[in-house]
C-alpha cells in the first residue's frame, strides 16, 4: 500500500508540476505579447521572406519560435496582403524587398499576392526582389519588382509548366488488390491513377487546355511587368533560352546579375543612406499588426468571410479539411446573426464526399435566402468545391483558379487476393439478404450490385447537374456541355459561365459590400482559430508532419493522398489527387 501511495503521489506531483509550468509559460508569453509593440523608423522597408508553404491565413501563433528555432511557419496569404496594404498607406514605409526562398503555392495564390504588389507599385514606392533560385512560379511573383537580382551562379526556371501524375494500377495488381470504379463523365479522371498506368486521351485533352490557360495568365502578367511581348516570352520558354543568370539578364527577365550585398547597396541608395547605415527592415508579421483591425464589434453590421479549406468530408473538420457538420454550424450562426449582413465563402477545395458537399450546399441556399452569399474561389474550387460554390449568388474566381470538374465517382476495392494469397488470411460470411454485404472488400462485385451502385452514382450526377443549372440560372443541358467531370482554368470558366467575375477575396468582399450596403472595411473572419495555436504547439513537439515531409521529400503530397484513400467512402466529387503541377 505504501508503494502504491508513493507511485500515486509521484504521478499527481508530476501532473501538478506540468500544469503549473504551462500556466507560467502562458502568462509569461501573454505578458510579452501584450508589451510588444511595433515602432516604425523613418524610411523603413517591408521585407517579405517567402520560405514556406503559402496558405489562406495564419493562426495567432503563441508558441512560434519556442520549440522551432527558426520560428518557421506557413505563410498566410491574408496576413501578407494585409501588410502590403499597410505598407502602401504608411508614409514611413518606402518600399518592399522580396526574398524568394522556395515558397510553395498554387498559381492562383501567387496571382492574388502579385496583384496586391501591383497595386502597391501605384503608390510610387519601390519593390526589389532577390533570389538564389527562382522556380517558375516564384519568378512569376518576382517579375513585378522594379529590380530583380540573381547571383551569377543562381538559377531561374523559365520553361513552362507541366503535370506529373503517379499511376498505381500495377502496384495494386502486384499486391493483389482489384479496383471497381463507378463514375459519370468521361473527363472524371480523379480515379484513373488507380485503374490506369497512363493518361487517358480525355484526361490529356483537359490537362493540356487548362495548363496552357494557366501559363497564359502568367505570361500575360509577366509581359506587362517586364515590358516583353507575350510571343517573345513564349519563345524564350519553349526553347528554354534562359539557362543561367547571364541569359536571364540578356533576355530582360532580371535586371541585375548580382549578389545580396549589391541588392542591399541599391536599397541604401534608393533610401539615400550611407554605405555603413543599417536598413530598417520590418517583417510582414509585424507590419500587419499596424493595419487597422478589421474585426468589428459584435453589434456592428459587417461582412463575414468564412473559410472553407481542404477536402470535403462528413462530420467535424479541421484546418486542412472541410467538415460538413462544422461548416454547416458556422453557416447557421452567420445566417441567424443579424449583424452579419453578407457572407463571403472562401472556397479552396478539390472536393470530396458528394453527400457532405450536398449537405453544405443546402445550408448555403438557406443562407442566401436571408442575405447575400458571395463565393471567392482560391487555388482550387473543383468538383465538391464547385458544388458548394455554385449555391452562392455570385462566384468570383482568379483566372488561375482550377475549377469545374462537375462529375462524381464511386470506388470499391477487392482485397480478397491480397488477404488469401499474399497474407494467408481467409474470410467467410453469412447474411440475411442477397445484398446485405454489398460493398464488401473481401469479394468481387456481382453484376446486379454493379448496376445498383452505378445507378446511384448516375442519380447523384444528375442532381449535381440540376443544382448547378439552378445556381447558374441556366439549363441542365447547358451545364452538361461543360460537365462530364471536366476541369477548367478560371480563365476559361468565365467564358462558359461557370464563374461570374475575375478577382480575389478583396473583389468578393467588394461585391458583398455593395449587395449588403455595408462598408468593405467591416469584415470578420470565420471560423475562429482559438484552438489552432494549441494544435500547432503539439505538432511542434511531435514533429510528425515535418518528419513525414523529410522522409518522402518530393513524394510527400502523394503520400498524403494515399493516406486519404480510406476516406473515399460513398460517392465522391473530387479532382485528381495524384496530380502535381510544376
Coordinates of C-alpha atoms in Angstrom, one line a residue:
X1 CA 0.0 0.0 0.0
X2 CA 2.8 2.4 0.8
X3 CA 4.4 1.7 -2.5
X4 CA 1.1 2.4 -4.3
X5 CA 0.7 5.6 -2.4
X6 CA 4.2 6.7 -3.3
X7 CA 3.6 6.0 -7.0
X8 CA 0.3 7.9 -7.0
X9 CA 2.0 10.8 -5.2
X10 CA 4.7 11.0 -7.8
X11 CA 2.1 10.9 -10.6
X12 CA 0.0 13.6 -9.0
X13 CA 3.1 15.7 -8.3
X14 CA 4.2 15.4 -11.9
X15 CA 0.8 16.4 -13.3
X16 CA 0.6 19.4 -10.9
X17 CA 4.2 20.4 -11.9
X18 CA 3.3 20.2 -15.6
X19 CA 0.0 22.2 -15.3
X20 CA 1.7 24.9 -13.2
X21 CA 4.6 25.1 -15.7
X22 CA 2.2 25.5 -18.6
X23 CA 0.3 28.2 -16.8
X24 CA 3.5 30.1 -16.0
X25 CA 4.6 29.7 -19.7
X26 CA 1.3 31.1 -20.9
X27 CA 1.3 34.0 -18.5
X28 CA 4.9 34.9 -19.5
X29 CA 4.2 34.6 -23.2
X30 CA 0.9 36.6 -22.9
X31 CA 2.6 39.3 -21.0
X32 CA 5.4 39.6 -23.5
X33 CA 2.8 39.6 -26.3
X34 CA 0.9 42.5 -24.7
X35 CA 4.1 44.5 -24.0
X36 CA 5.4 44.1 -27.5
X37 CA 4.7 46.9 -29.9
X38 CA 5.8 47.7 -33.4
X39 CA 7.6 51.0 -33.8
X40 CA 8.5 52.0 -37.3
X41 CA 11.5 54.1 -38.1
X42 CA 11.6 56.7 -40.9
X43 CA 12.4 55.2 -44.3
X44 CA 11.6 51.6 -43.3
X45 CA 11.3 48.8 -45.8
X46 CA 8.9 45.9 -45.7
X47 CA 10.8 42.6 -46.1
X48 CA 8.7 39.6 -47.2
X49 CA 10.6 36.4 -46.9
X50 CA 8.9 33.6 -48.8
X51 CA 10.3 30.4 -47.5
X52 CA 7.4 28.1 -46.7
X53 CA 4.0 27.0 -47.9
X54 CA 1.5 29.8 -48.6
X55 CA -1.9 29.1 -47.0
X56 CA -5.1 31.0 -46.8
X57 CA -4.4 32.5 -43.4
X58 CA -2.3 32.0 -40.3
X59 CA -3.4 31.5 -36.8
X60 CA -2.1 33.6 -33.9
X61 CA 1.0 31.5 -33.1
X62 CA 1.6 31.9 -29.4
X63 CA 4.4 29.3 -29.4
X64 CA 6.1 30.2 -32.7
X65 CA 9.9 30.1 -32.3
X66 CA 10.0 28.4 -28.9
X67 CA 10.2 24.8 -30.0
X68 CA 11.2 25.6 -33.6
X69 CA 14.5 27.5 -33.5
X70 CA 13.7 29.1 -36.9
X71 CA 10.3 30.1 -35.8
X72 CA 9.1 28.7 -39.1
X73 CA 5.5 28.7 -40.0
X74 CA 3.3 28.6 -43.0
X75 CA 2.7 31.9 -44.7
X76 CA -0.8 33.4 -44.5
X77 CA -1.9 35.0 -47.8
X78 CA -4.4 37.1 -45.8
X79 CA -1.7 38.4 -43.5
X80 CA 0.8 39.2 -46.2
X81 CA -1.8 41.1 -48.2
X82 CA -2.8 43.0 -45.1
X83 CA 0.8 44.0 -44.5
X84 CA 1.3 45.1 -48.2
X85 CA -1.8 47.3 -47.9
X86 CA -0.4 48.9 -44.7
X87 CA 2.9 49.4 -46.4
X88 CA 1.2 51.2 -49.3
X89 CA -0.7 53.5 -46.9
X90 CA 2.1 54.1 -44.3
X91 CA 4.4 57.1 -45.2
X92 CA 7.3 55.5 -43.2
X93 CA 7.4 52.5 -45.5
X94 CA 9.4 53.4 -48.6
X95 CA 9.4 50.1 -50.4
X96 CA 9.3 46.3 -50.3
X97 CA 12.1 43.7 -50.6
X98 CA 11.0 40.2 -51.7
X99 CA 13.3 37.4 -50.6
X100 CA 12.5 34.3 -52.7
X101 CA 13.3 31.0 -50.8
X102 CA 11.4 28.1 -52.1
X103 CA 7.9 29.0 -51.1
X104 CA 5.1 26.8 -52.5
X105 CA 1.6 27.8 -53.5
X106 CA -0.9 27.4 -56.3
X107 CA -0.7 29.8 -59.2
X108 CA -4.0 31.5 -58.1
X109 CA -2.4 32.3 -54.7
X110 CA 0.7 33.7 -56.5
X111 CA -1.5 35.8 -58.7
X112 CA -3.6 37.2 -55.8
X113 CA -0.4 38.2 -54.0
X114 CA 1.1 39.6 -57.2
X115 CA -2.0 41.7 -57.8
X116 CA -1.6 43.2 -54.4
X117 CA 2.0 44.1 -55.2
X118 CA 0.9 45.7 -58.5
X119 CA -1.5 47.9 -56.5
X120 CA 1.3 48.8 -54.1
X121 CA 3.5 49.9 -57.0
X122 CA 0.9 52.5 -58.0
X123 CA 1.9 54.5 -54.9
X124 CA 5.3 55.2 -56.5
X125 CA 7.2 53.1 -53.9
X126 CA 9.8 50.5 -55.0
X127 CA 9.9 46.7 -55.0
X128 CA 13.2 44.8 -55.2
X129 CA 13.4 41.1 -55.4
X130 CA 16.3 38.8 -54.6
X131 CA 16.6 35.0 -55.0
X132 CA 19.3 32.5 -55.5
X133 CA 16.9 30.2 -57.3
X134 CA 13.7 31.3 -59.0
X135 CA 11.3 28.4 -59.7
X136 CA 8.8 29.4 -62.4
X137 CA 6.0 30.3 -60.0
X138 CA 8.4 32.3 -57.8
X139 CA 9.7 34.2 -60.8
X140 CA 6.1 35.0 -61.7
X141 CA 5.8 36.9 -58.4
X142 CA 9.2 38.4 -58.6
X143 CA 8.7 39.7 -62.1
X144 CA 6.5 42.5 -60.7
X145 CA 9.6 44.0 -59.0
X146 CA 11.4 47.2 -60.2
X147 CA 14.8 45.5 -59.8
X148 CA 15.4 41.7 -59.8
X149 CA 18.6 40.2 -58.5
X150 CA 20.1 36.8 -59.2
X151 CA 23.7 35.7 -58.3
X152 CA 26.0 34.7 -61.1
X153 CA 25.7 31.0 -60.2
X154 CA 22.0 31.3 -59.4
X155 CA 19.2 29.6 -61.4
X156 CA 16.0 30.9 -63.0
X157 CA 13.4 28.4 -64.3
X158 CA 11.5 29.6 -67.3
X159 CA 10.5 26.7 -69.4
X160 CA 6.7 26.3 -68.9
X161 CA 4.6 24.3 -66.6
X162 CA 3.6 20.6 -66.8
X163 CA 1.6 18.0 -65.0
X164 CA 3.1 14.9 -63.5
X165 CA 0.7 12.1 -62.4
X166 CA 1.5 8.9 -60.5
X167 CA -0.4 5.8 -61.5
X168 CA -0.9 2.9 -59.1
X169 CA -2.6 0.2 -61.2
X170 CA 0.4 -2.1 -61.5
X171 CA 1.2 -1.7 -57.8
X172 CA -2.3 -2.6 -56.7
X173 CA -2.2 -5.6 -59.1
X174 CA 1.1 -6.8 -57.6
X175 CA -0.2 -6.7 -54.1
X176 CA -3.5 -8.4 -55.1
X177 CA -5.9 -5.5 -54.9
X178 CA -8.6 -5.1 -57.6
X179 CA -10.4 -1.8 -58.0
X180 CA -14.0 -1.4 -59.1
X181 CA -14.9 2.1 -60.3
X182 CA -18.3 3.6 -60.9
X183 CA -18.2 7.1 -62.5
X184 CA -20.1 9.5 -64.6
X185 CA -18.2 11.8 -67.0
X186 CA -15.5 10.8 -69.5
X187 CA -13.3 13.6 -68.1
X188 CA -13.7 12.5 -64.5
X189 CA -10.1 11.4 -64.1
X190 CA -9.8 11.5 -60.3
X191 CA -9.9 7.7 -60.2
X192 CA -7.7 7.0 -63.2
X193 CA -4.5 6.7 -61.2
X194 CA -5.9 3.6 -59.5
X195 CA -7.1 1.9 -62.7
X196 CA -4.7 3.1 -65.4
X197 CA -1.0 3.1 -66.0
X198 CA -1.1 6.2 -68.2
X199 CA -3.2 9.3 -69.0
X200 CA -6.5 8.7 -70.9
X201 CA -7.0 10.7 -74.0
X202 CA -9.8 12.7 -72.4
X203 CA -7.6 13.5 -69.4
X204 CA -4.7 14.5 -71.6
X205 CA -7.1 16.8 -73.6
X206 CA -8.4 18.6 -70.5
X207 CA -5.0 18.9 -68.8
X208 CA -3.4 20.4 -72.0
X209 CA -6.2 23.0 -72.1
X210 CA -6.1 24.2 -68.5
X211 CA -2.3 24.2 -68.1
X212 CA -1.9 26.3 -71.2
X213 CA -4.6 28.6 -69.8
X214 CA -2.8 28.9 -66.5
X215 CA 0.5 29.6 -68.2
X216 CA -1.0 32.2 -70.5
X217 CA -2.2 34.0 -67.3
X218 CA 1.4 34.0 -66.0
X219 CA 2.9 35.1 -69.3
X220 CA 0.5 38.0 -69.8
X221 CA 1.2 39.4 -66.3
X222 CA 5.0 39.0 -66.8
X223 CA 4.7 40.7 -70.2
X224 CA 3.2 43.8 -68.6
X225 CA 5.7 44.0 -65.8
X226 CA 8.8 43.3 -67.8
X227 CA 7.6 45.0 -71.0
X228 CA 8.4 42.0 -73.1
X229 CA 5.8 40.8 -75.7
X230 CA 4.0 37.6 -74.8
X231 CA 5.1 35.9 -78.0
X232 CA 8.8 36.7 -77.1
X233 CA 8.3 35.2 -73.7
X234 CA 6.7 32.1 -75.2
X235 CA 9.6 31.6 -77.5
X236 CA 12.1 32.0 -74.6
X237 CA 10.1 29.5 -72.6
X238 CA 9.5 26.9 -75.4
X239 CA 13.2 27.0 -76.5
X240 CA 14.5 27.2 -72.9
X241 CA 16.7 30.1 -73.9
X242 CA 17.3 31.1 -70.3
X243 CA 19.7 28.6 -68.7
X244 CA 21.7 30.8 -66.3
X245 CA 21.8 34.2 -64.8
X246 CA 23.5 35.8 -67.7
X247 CA 20.8 34.6 -70.1
X248 CA 18.1 35.9 -67.8
X249 CA 19.7 39.3 -67.8
X250 CA 20.2 39.3 -71.6
X251 CA 16.5 38.5 -72.2
X252 CA 15.3 41.1 -69.7
X253 CA 13.8 38.7 -67.2
X254 CA 16.0 40.1 -64.4
X255 CA 17.8 43.5 -64.0
X256 CA 21.0 42.5 -62.2
X257 CA 23.4 39.6 -62.1
X258 CA 24.5 40.4 -58.6
X259 CA 24.5 39.2 -55.0
X260 CA 22.6 40.0 -51.9
X261 CA 25.0 42.8 -50.8
X262 CA 24.6 44.5 -54.1
X263 CA 20.8 44.5 -53.7
X264 CA 21.2 46.0 -50.2
X265 CA 23.5 48.7 -51.6
X266 CA 20.9 49.5 -54.2
X267 CA 18.2 49.8 -51.4
X268 CA 20.5 52.1 -49.4
X269 CA 21.0 54.3 -52.5
X270 CA 17.2 54.4 -53.0
X271 CA 16.7 55.4 -49.4
X272 CA 19.6 57.9 -49.5
X273 CA 21.5 56.1 -46.8
X274 CA 25.3 56.0 -46.3
X275 CA 27.1 52.8 -47.1
X276 CA 27.5 51.9 -43.5
X277 CA 23.9 52.7 -42.4
X278 CA 21.7 49.9 -41.4
X279 CA 18.4 49.4 -43.4
X280 CA 15.4 49.4 -41.2
X281 CA 13.6 46.3 -42.3
X282 CA 10.2 45.2 -40.9
X283 CA 8.6 41.8 -41.4
X284 CA 5.1 41.4 -42.7
X285 CA 4.1 39.7 -39.4
X286 CA 5.0 42.9 -37.5
X287 CA 3.7 45.3 -40.1
X288 CA 0.2 43.7 -40.5
X289 CA -0.3 44.3 -36.7
X290 CA -0.2 48.0 -37.5
X291 CA -3.0 47.8 -40.0
X292 CA -6.5 48.8 -38.8
X293 CA -8.1 45.8 -37.1
X294 CA -10.9 44.7 -39.4
X295 CA -12.8 42.7 -36.8
X296 CA -15.8 44.9 -35.9
X297 CA -17.7 45.0 -32.7
X298 CA -20.3 42.2 -32.4
X299 CA -23.2 44.6 -32.5
X300 CA -21.9 46.4 -35.7
X301 CA -23.1 45.5 -39.2
X302 CA -20.4 43.6 -41.0
X303 CA -19.4 41.1 -43.7
X304 CA -18.5 37.6 -42.7
X305 CA -15.7 35.9 -44.6
X306 CA -16.0 32.1 -44.0
X307 CA -13.0 29.9 -45.0
X308 CA -13.7 26.5 -46.5
X309 CA -10.3 24.9 -46.9
X310 CA -9.4 21.3 -47.8
X311 CA -11.1 18.2 -48.9
X312 CA -14.8 17.8 -48.0
X313 CA -15.9 15.1 -45.6
X314 CA -18.8 14.4 -43.3
X315 CA -18.5 15.3 -39.6
X316 CA -16.1 17.7 -37.9
X317 CA -13.4 19.4 -40.0
X318 CA -10.1 21.0 -39.1
X319 CA -7.7 23.5 -40.5
X320 CA -7.0 21.2 -43.5
X321 CA -10.4 19.6 -44.1
X322 CA -14.0 20.9 -44.6
X323 CA -16.3 19.0 -42.2
X324 CA -19.9 19.3 -43.3
X325 CA -21.1 19.4 -39.7
X326 CA -18.7 22.2 -38.7
X327 CA -19.2 24.3 -41.8
X328 CA -23.0 24.0 -41.6
X329 CA -22.9 25.1 -38.0
X330 CA -20.9 28.1 -38.9
X331 CA -23.3 29.0 -41.7
X332 CA -26.3 28.7 -39.4
X333 CA -24.7 31.0 -36.9
X334 CA -23.9 33.6 -39.6
X335 CA -27.4 33.3 -41.1
X336 CA -29.0 33.9 -37.7
X337 CA -26.6 36.7 -36.7
X338 CA -28.5 39.9 -37.6
X339 CA -25.2 41.9 -37.6
X340 CA -23.8 39.8 -40.4
X341 CA -25.2 41.5 -43.5
X342 CA -23.4 39.3 -46.1
X343 CA -21.3 36.2 -46.3
X344 CA -18.2 35.7 -48.4
X345 CA -17.5 32.0 -48.7
X346 CA -13.7 31.5 -49.5
X347 CA -13.5 28.1 -51.1
X348 CA -10.2 26.3 -51.6
X349 CA -11.1 22.7 -52.1
X350 CA -10.5 19.8 -54.5
X351 CA -13.8 18.3 -53.4
X352 CA -14.5 15.1 -51.5
X353 CA -17.7 13.4 -50.3
X354 CA -20.7 14.1 -52.6
X355 CA -23.0 13.7 -49.6
X356 CA -21.1 16.2 -47.4
X357 CA -21.0 18.7 -50.3
X358 CA -24.7 18.4 -50.8
X359 CA -25.4 19.0 -47.1
X360 CA -23.3 22.1 -47.2
X361 CA -25.0 23.2 -50.4
X362 CA -28.3 23.2 -48.6
X363 CA -27.1 25.4 -45.8
X364 CA -25.7 27.9 -48.3
X365 CA -29.0 28.0 -50.1
X366 CA -30.8 28.7 -46.9
X367 CA -28.3 31.4 -46.0
X368 CA -28.7 33.0 -49.5
X369 CA -32.4 33.3 -48.9
X370 CA -31.7 35.6 -45.9
X371 CA -28.6 37.6 -47.0
X372 CA -26.1 37.8 -49.9
X373 CA -23.6 35.0 -50.2
X374 CA -20.6 35.5 -52.5
X375 CA -18.2 32.7 -53.4
X376 CA -14.5 33.6 -53.6
X377 CA -12.5 30.8 -55.2
X378 CA -8.9 30.3 -54.2
X379 CA -6.4 28.0 -55.8
X380 CA -8.9 25.2 -56.5
X381 CA -12.7 25.0 -56.2
X382 CA -13.5 21.9 -58.2
X383 CA -15.9 19.0 -58.1
X384 CA -17.3 19.1 -54.5
X385 CA -15.6 22.5 -54.1
X386 CA -17.6 23.8 -57.1
X387 CA -20.7 22.1 -55.7
X388 CA -20.7 24.4 -52.7
X389 CA -19.7 27.5 -54.6
X390 CA -22.5 27.1 -57.2
X391 CA -25.0 27.7 -54.4
X392 CA -23.8 31.3 -54.0
X393 CA -25.3 34.4 -55.6
X394 CA -22.0 35.4 -57.3
X395 CA -18.9 33.4 -58.0
X396 CA -15.6 35.3 -58.0
X397 CA -12.5 33.4 -59.3
X398 CA -8.9 34.0 -60.3
X399 CA -8.1 33.3 -64.0
X400 CA -5.7 30.8 -62.5
X401 CA -8.2 29.0 -60.3
X402 CA -8.7 25.3 -61.0
X403 CA -12.5 24.7 -61.1
X404 CA -15.3 22.8 -62.7
X405 CA -15.0 19.0 -62.6
X406 CA -18.7 18.6 -62.4
X407 CA -18.8 14.8 -62.0
X408 CA -18.8 12.0 -59.4
X409 CA -17.4 8.6 -58.9
X410 CA -17.6 5.6 -56.5
X411 CA -14.7 3.3 -55.7
X412 CA -14.6 -0.2 -54.3
X413 CA -11.5 -2.3 -53.7
X414 CA -11.5 -6.1 -53.6
X415 CA -8.7 -7.3 -51.3
X416 CA -9.6 -11.0 -51.5
X417 CA -6.4 -11.9 -53.4
X418 CA -4.3 -9.8 -51.0
X419 CA -5.7 -11.5 -47.9
X420 CA -5.9 -15.1 -49.2
X421 CA -2.9 -15.4 -51.5
X422 CA -0.5 -12.8 -50.1
X423 CA -1.2 -12.8 -46.4
X424 CA -2.8 -16.2 -45.9
X425 CA -6.0 -14.7 -44.3
X426 CA -9.3 -16.4 -45.3
X427 CA -12.8 -14.9 -44.9
X428 CA -16.3 -16.3 -44.7
X429 CA -19.7 -14.7 -44.5
X430 CA -23.4 -15.2 -43.7
X431 CA -26.1 -12.7 -44.4
X432 CA -29.9 -12.1 -44.1
X433 CA -30.4 -10.9 -47.7
X434 CA -29.0 -11.0 -51.1
X435 CA -27.4 -7.6 -50.8
X436 CA -26.6 -7.5 -47.1
X437 CA -22.9 -7.2 -47.7
X438 CA -22.9 -5.1 -50.8
X439 CA -19.6 -3.1 -50.9
X440 CA -17.6 -5.8 -49.1
X441 CA -13.8 -5.5 -49.5
X442 CA -13.3 -9.3 -49.4
X443 CA -15.1 -10.5 -52.6
X444 CA -15.8 -9.3 -56.1
X445 CA -18.8 -7.2 -57.0
X446 CA -21.7 -9.0 -58.7
X447 CA -23.3 -7.7 -61.9
X448 CA -26.5 -6.9 -60.0
X449 CA -24.6 -5.0 -57.4
X450 CA -22.6 -3.2 -60.1
X451 CA -25.9 -2.0 -61.7
X452 CA -27.3 -0.8 -58.3
X453 CA -24.2 1.2 -57.4
X454 CA -23.8 2.7 -60.9
X455 CA -27.4 3.8 -60.9
X456 CA -26.9 5.6 -57.6
X457 CA -23.8 7.3 -59.0
X458 CA -25.8 8.4 -62.1
X459 CA -28.5 9.8 -59.8
X460 CA -26.1 11.8 -57.8
X461 CA -24.6 13.2 -61.0
X462 CA -28.0 14.2 -62.3
X463 CA -28.6 16.0 -59.0
X464 CA -25.2 17.8 -59.4
X465 CA -26.2 18.9 -62.9
X466 CA -29.7 20.0 -61.9
X467 CA -28.5 22.1 -58.9
X468 CA -25.6 23.6 -61.0
X469 CA -28.2 24.7 -63.5
X470 CA -30.3 26.3 -60.8
X471 CA -27.4 28.1 -59.3
X472 CA -26.1 29.4 -62.6
X473 CA -29.6 30.3 -63.9
X474 CA -29.3 28.1 -67.0
X475 CA -30.5 24.7 -68.3
X476 CA -29.2 21.3 -67.3
X477 CA -28.4 20.7 -71.0
X478 CA -26.1 23.8 -71.0
X479 CA -24.3 22.7 -67.8
X480 CA -23.9 19.2 -69.2
X481 CA -22.0 20.7 -72.2
X482 CA -19.2 21.8 -69.8
X483 CA -19.6 19.0 -67.2
X484 CA -18.6 15.3 -67.6
X485 CA -16.0 15.8 -64.9
X486 CA -14.0 18.3 -67.0
X487 CA -11.6 20.5 -65.2
X488 CA -11.3 24.2 -66.3
X489 CA -8.9 27.0 -65.5
X490 CA -10.7 30.1 -64.2
X491 CA -9.7 31.9 -67.4
X492 CA -11.9 29.6 -69.5
X493 CA -14.6 29.0 -66.8
X494 CA -15.7 32.7 -67.1
X495 CA -16.5 32.3 -70.8
X496 CA -18.7 29.3 -70.2
X497 CA -20.4 31.0 -67.2
X498 CA -19.2 28.6 -64.6
X499 CA -17.9 31.7 -62.8
X500 CA -19.1 35.3 -62.9
X501 CA -16.1 37.6 -62.4
X502 CA -12.4 37.6 -62.0
X503 CA -10.8 38.7 -58.8
X504 CA -9.5 37.6 -55.4
X505 CA -11.0 37.8 -51.9
X506 CA -11.0 41.6 -52.0
X507 CA -13.2 41.6 -55.1
X508 CA -15.7 39.2 -53.4
X509 CA -15.8 41.5 -50.3
X510 CA -16.4 44.5 -52.6
X511 CA -19.3 42.7 -54.2
X512 CA -20.7 41.7 -50.9
X513 CA -20.3 45.2 -49.6
X514 CA -22.4 46.7 -52.4
X515 CA -25.0 44.0 -52.1
X516 CA -25.5 44.5 -48.4
X517 CA -24.8 48.2 -48.2
X518 CA -22.0 47.7 -45.7
X519 CA -18.5 49.1 -45.6
X520 CA -15.9 46.8 -47.2
X521 CA -13.7 47.6 -44.2
X522 CA -16.1 46.0 -41.7
X523 CA -15.1 42.3 -42.1
X524 CA -14.9 39.4 -39.7
X525 CA -13.1 36.1 -40.5
X526 CA -14.6 32.8 -39.6
X527 CA -14.2 30.2 -38.2
X528 CA -12.4 31.4 -35.1
X529 CA -8.9 29.9 -34.8
X530 CA -8.8 29.8 -31.0
X531 CA -7.7 26.2 -30.9
X532 CA -5.3 26.3 -33.8
X533 CA -2.2 27.5 -31.8
X534 CA -2.6 24.6 -29.4
X535 CA -2.7 22.1 -32.4
X536 CA 0.5 23.7 -33.8
X537 CA 2.1 23.6 -30.4
X538 CA 1.6 19.9 -30.0
X539 CA 2.6 19.3 -33.6
X540 CA 5.9 21.2 -33.0
X541 CA 6.6 18.8 -30.1
X542 CA 5.8 15.6 -32.1
X543 CA 7.3 16.9 -35.4
X544 CA 5.1 14.3 -37.1
X545 CA 4.4 16.3 -40.3
X546 CA 7.9 17.6 -40.6
X547 CA 9.3 14.0 -40.3
X548 CA 7.0 12.8 -43.0
X549 CA 8.0 15.7 -45.3
X550 CA 11.7 14.9 -44.8
X551 CA 11.1 11.1 -45.3
X552 CA 9.0 11.4 -48.5
X553 CA 10.5 14.5 -50.0
X554 CA 9.0 15.3 -53.4
X555 CA 6.5 12.5 -53.0
X556 CA 5.1 13.9 -49.7
X557 CA 1.9 15.2 -51.4
X558 CA 1.3 11.7 -53.0
X559 CA 1.9 10.1 -49.6
X560 CA -0.7 12.3 -48.1
X561 CA -3.1 11.3 -50.9
X562 CA -2.6 7.6 -50.2
X563 CA -3.2 8.3 -46.5
X564 CA -6.6 9.8 -47.5
X565 CA -7.8 6.8 -49.5
X566 CA -9.7 5.3 -46.5
X567 CA -11.8 8.5 -46.6
X568 CA -13.2 7.6 -50.1
X569 CA -16.4 6.4 -48.5
X570 CA -19.6 6.8 -50.5
X571 CA -19.8 8.6 -53.8
X572 CA -17.0 11.2 -54.3
X573 CA -16.9 14.5 -56.1
X574 CA -13.2 15.4 -56.3
X575 CA -10.5 16.1 -58.7
X576 CA -7.3 14.1 -59.2
X577 CA -5.1 13.9 -56.1
X578 CA -2.2 12.2 -57.6
X579 CA -1.5 15.2 -59.9
X580 CA 1.3 17.6 -59.5
X581 CA 1.5 20.9 -61.5
X582 CA 5.1 22.0 -61.9

